[in-house]
PDB file of C-alpha atoms in Angstrom:
ATOM      1  CA  UNK A   1      -0.293   0.100  -0.008  1.00 48.00           C
ATOM      2  CA  UNK A   2       0.984   3.048  -0.778  1.00 70.00           C
ATOM      3  CA  UNK A   3       1.161   6.264   1.405  1.00 69.00           C
ATOM      4  CA  UNK A   4      -1.026   9.640  -0.052  1.00 86.00           C
ATOM      5  CA  UNK A   5       1.564  12.381  -1.387  1.00 83.00           C
ATOM      6  CA  UNK A   6      -0.651  14.707   1.313  1.00 90.00           C
ATOM      7  CA  UNK A   7       0.794  12.237   4.226  1.00 92.00           C
ATOM      8  CA  UNK A   8       3.905  12.266   2.699  1.00 93.00           C
ATOM      9  CA  UNK A   9       4.746  15.876   2.317  1.00 94.00           C
ATOM     10  CA  UNK A  10       2.888  16.355   5.915  1.00 95.00           C
ATOM     11  CA  UNK A  11       6.110  14.500   6.938  1.00 95.00           C
ATOM     12  CA  UNK A  12       8.366  15.662   4.623  1.00 95.00           C
ATOM     13  CA  UNK A  13       7.577  19.295   6.112  1.00 96.00           C
ATOM     14  CA  UNK A  14       7.026  17.670   9.852  1.00 97.00           C
ATOM     15  CA  UNK A  15      11.071  17.109   9.112  1.00 95.00           C
ATOM     16  CA  UNK A  16      11.702  20.292   7.877  1.00 95.00           C
ATOM     17  CA  UNK A  17      10.282  22.114  10.620  1.00 96.00           C
ATOM     18  CA  UNK A  18      11.911  19.236  13.342  1.00 94.00           C
ATOM     19  CA  UNK A  19      15.342  20.303  11.694  1.00 92.00           C
ATOM     20  CA  UNK A  20      14.267  23.763  12.328  1.00 92.00           C
ATOM     21  CA  UNK A  21      13.394  23.463  16.058  1.00 91.00           C
ATOM     22  CA  UNK A  22      16.437  21.268  17.181  1.00 86.00           C
ATOM     23  CA  UNK A  23      19.019  23.761  15.208  1.00 83.00           C
ATOM     24  CA  UNK A  24      17.502  26.869  17.140  1.00 85.00           C
ATOM     25  CA  UNK A  25      16.593  25.194  20.561  1.00 85.00           C
ATOM     26  CA  UNK A  26      18.318  26.572  23.256  1.00 88.00           C
ATOM     27  CA  UNK A  27      21.837  25.074  24.635  1.00 70.00           C
ATOM     28  CA  UNK A  28      20.592  24.034  27.590  1.00 75.00           C
ATOM     29  CA  UNK A  29      17.689  22.514  26.753  1.00 73.00           C
ATOM     30  CA  UNK A  30      19.149  20.269  23.947  1.00 73.00           C
ATOM     31  CA  UNK A  31      19.252  16.500  24.071  1.00 74.00           C
ATOM     32  CA  UNK A  32      21.905  14.925  22.334  1.00 74.00           C
ATOM     33  CA  UNK A  33      22.589  10.761  21.184  1.00 77.00           C
ATOM     34  CA  UNK A  34      25.621  11.084  22.378  1.00 78.00           C
ATOM     35  CA  UNK A  35      27.487   9.908  19.170  1.00 81.00           C
ATOM     36  CA  UNK A  36      29.242  12.941  17.448  1.00 76.00           C
ATOM     37  CA  UNK A  37      27.297  16.142  16.575  1.00 74.00           C
ATOM     38  CA  UNK A  38      28.486  15.959  12.947  1.00 74.00           C
ATOM     39  CA  UNK A  39      26.724  12.780  12.587  1.00 82.00           C
ATOM     40  CA  UNK A  40      23.279  13.465  13.896  1.00 82.00           C
ATOM     41  CA  UNK A  41      23.734  16.560  11.382  1.00 78.00           C
ATOM     42  CA  UNK A  42      23.899  14.314   8.418  1.00 80.00           C
ATOM     43  CA  UNK A  43      21.797  11.747   9.809  1.00 85.00           C
ATOM     44  CA  UNK A  44      18.936  14.875  10.274  1.00 86.00           C
ATOM     45  CA  UNK A  45      19.516  16.302   7.759  1.00 85.00           C
ATOM     46  CA  UNK A  46      19.633  13.043   4.818  1.00 86.00           C
ATOM     47  CA  UNK A  47      16.328  12.154   6.777  1.00 90.00           C
ATOM     48  CA  UNK A  48      14.411  15.192   6.143  1.00 91.00           C
ATOM     49  CA  UNK A  49      16.041  14.953   2.582  1.00 89.00           C
ATOM     50  CA  UNK A  50      15.441  11.774   1.750  1.00 89.00           C
ATOM     51  CA  UNK A  51      11.607  12.549   3.326  1.00 93.00           C
ATOM     52  CA  UNK A  52      11.286  15.309   0.936  1.00 92.00           C
ATOM     53  CA  UNK A  53      12.073  13.684  -2.152  1.00 89.00           C
ATOM     54  CA  UNK A  54       9.478  11.084  -1.707  1.00 90.00           C
ATOM     55  CA  UNK A  55       7.362  13.526  -1.266  1.00 93.00           C
ATOM     56  CA  UNK A  56       7.800  15.680  -3.840  1.00 92.00           C
ATOM     57  CA  UNK A  57       8.744  12.886  -6.377  1.00 88.00           C
ATOM     58  CA  UNK A  58       8.885  15.883  -9.863  1.00 90.00           C
ATOM     59  CA  UNK A  59      10.967  17.958  -8.539  1.00 89.00           C
ATOM     60  CA  UNK A  60      14.379  17.717  -9.626  1.00 85.00           C
ATOM     61  CA  UNK A  61      16.835  15.914  -6.523  1.00 82.00           C
ATOM     62  CA  UNK A  62      19.661  18.785  -7.567  1.00 80.00           C
ATOM     63  CA  UNK A  63      16.314  21.123  -6.003  1.00 85.00           C
ATOM     64  CA  UNK A  64      15.941  19.650  -3.008  1.00 86.00           C
ATOM     65  CA  UNK A  65      19.959  19.319  -2.051  1.00 83.00           C
ATOM     66  CA  UNK A  66      19.973  22.667  -2.898  1.00 82.00           C
ATOM     67  CA  UNK A  67      17.406  24.465  -1.154  1.00 87.00           C
ATOM     68  CA  UNK A  68      18.100  22.085   1.987  1.00 87.00           C
ATOM     69  CA  UNK A  69      21.754  23.352   1.902  1.00 84.00           C
ATOM     70  CA  UNK A  70      20.566  27.097   1.903  1.00 85.00           C
ATOM     71  CA  UNK A  71      17.438  26.131   4.427  1.00 88.00           C
ATOM     72  CA  UNK A  72      20.918  24.605   6.691  1.00 85.00           C
ATOM     73  CA  UNK A  73      22.821  27.526   6.200  1.00 84.00           C
ATOM     74  CA  UNK A  74      19.898  29.837   7.521  1.00 87.00           C
ATOM     75  CA  UNK A  75      19.131  27.761  10.854  1.00 87.00           C
ATOM     76  CA  UNK A  76      23.125  27.548  11.395  1.00 83.00           C
ATOM     77  CA  UNK A  77      23.162  31.987  11.029  1.00 84.00           C
ATOM     78  CA  UNK A  78      20.559  31.661  13.226  1.00 83.00           C
ATOM     79  CA  UNK A  79      21.806  30.010  15.668  1.00 82.00           C
ATOM     80  CA  UNK A  80      24.206  32.768  16.763  1.00 82.00           C
ATOM     81  CA  UNK A  81      21.052  34.745  18.013  1.00 83.00           C
ATOM     82  CA  UNK A  82      19.445  31.487  20.147  1.00 80.00           C
ATOM     83  CA  UNK A  83      21.023  31.060  23.908  1.00 79.00           C
ATOM     84  CA  UNK A  84      23.427  28.569  24.326  1.00 73.00           C
ATOM     85  CA  UNK A  85      24.706  27.956  20.397  1.00 74.00           C
ATOM     86  CA  UNK A  86      26.688  29.105  17.670  1.00 66.00           C
ATOM     87  CA  UNK A  87      26.886  29.434  14.241  1.00 66.00           C
ATOM     88  CA  UNK A  88      29.386  27.315  13.105  1.00 66.00           C
ATOM     89  CA  UNK A  89      31.080  26.156   9.430  1.00 61.00           C
ATOM     90  CA  UNK A  90      31.663  23.024  10.432  1.00 59.00           C
ATOM     91  CA  UNK A  91      27.974  22.251  11.492  1.00 63.00           C
ATOM     92  CA  UNK A  92      26.674  23.747   7.829  1.00 58.00           C
ATOM     93  CA  UNK A  93      29.084  21.828   5.901  1.00 61.00           C
ATOM     94  CA  UNK A  94      28.401  18.539   7.996  1.00 59.00           C
ATOM     95  CA  UNK A  95      24.485  19.506   7.899  1.00 63.00           C
ATOM     96  CA  UNK A  96      24.521  20.880   3.286  1.00 65.00           C
ATOM     97  CA  UNK A  97      27.707  18.855   2.228  1.00 62.00           C
ATOM     98  CA  UNK A  98      27.699  15.343   3.590  1.00 55.00           C
ATOM     99  CA  UNK A  99      24.003  15.340   3.069  1.00 52.00           C
ATOM    100  CA  UNK A 100      23.916  16.708  -0.172  1.00 57.00           C
ATOM    101  CA  UNK A 101      26.093  14.087  -1.426  1.00 60.00           C
ATOM    102  CA  UNK A 102      24.881  10.603   0.694  1.00 58.00           C
ATOM    103  CA  UNK A 103      21.272  12.120  -0.763  1.00 60.00           C
ATOM    104  CA  UNK A 104      22.736  12.358  -4.477  1.00 64.00           C
ATOM    105  CA  UNK A 105      24.079   8.575  -3.444  1.00 62.00           C
ATOM    106  CA  UNK A 106      20.341   7.386  -2.122  1.00 61.00           C
ATOM    107  CA  UNK A 107      19.099   9.118  -5.949  1.00 63.00           C
ATOM    108  CA  UNK A 108      21.465   6.973  -7.847  1.00 64.00           C
ATOM    109  CA  UNK A 109      20.932   3.657  -6.343  1.00 62.00           C
ATOM    110  CA  UNK A 110      16.734   4.346  -6.779  1.00 61.00           C
ATOM    111  CA  UNK A 111      17.572   5.405 -10.543  1.00 63.00           C
ATOM    112  CA  UNK A 112      19.593   2.691 -10.921  1.00 61.00           C
ATOM    113  CA  UNK A 113      16.814   0.245  -9.118  1.00 57.00           C
ATOM    114  CA  UNK A 114      13.815   1.738 -11.475  1.00 57.00           C
ATOM    115  CA  UNK A 115      16.273   0.877 -14.772  1.00 58.00           C
ATOM    116  CA  UNK A 116      16.566  -2.658 -13.739  1.00 55.00           C
TER     117      UNK A 116
END
């Protein structure tokens, strides 16, 4: 059974909003997984990217990757105004760069599966 596109879009936007909530939560209220923070960034953006890709299959994957990268930059800069948080170039690169590469890898895998 396929999940309707409306439900997929709700899930995708929940992921996007979740990124903002996680990014702009004050430092003293943050809950960490215990993993490397860059791994947390990469995983969060990868999950959001896959959700957005699934919800908007007609949009070009490169556009989704670029928009998520820009969004990551905006969220990272916004951390300058959140108590106990700071903006870091490496965090932005972890959010946009590595997750973009992994997102591209998952796109290539899905395209190769569709061809076979």
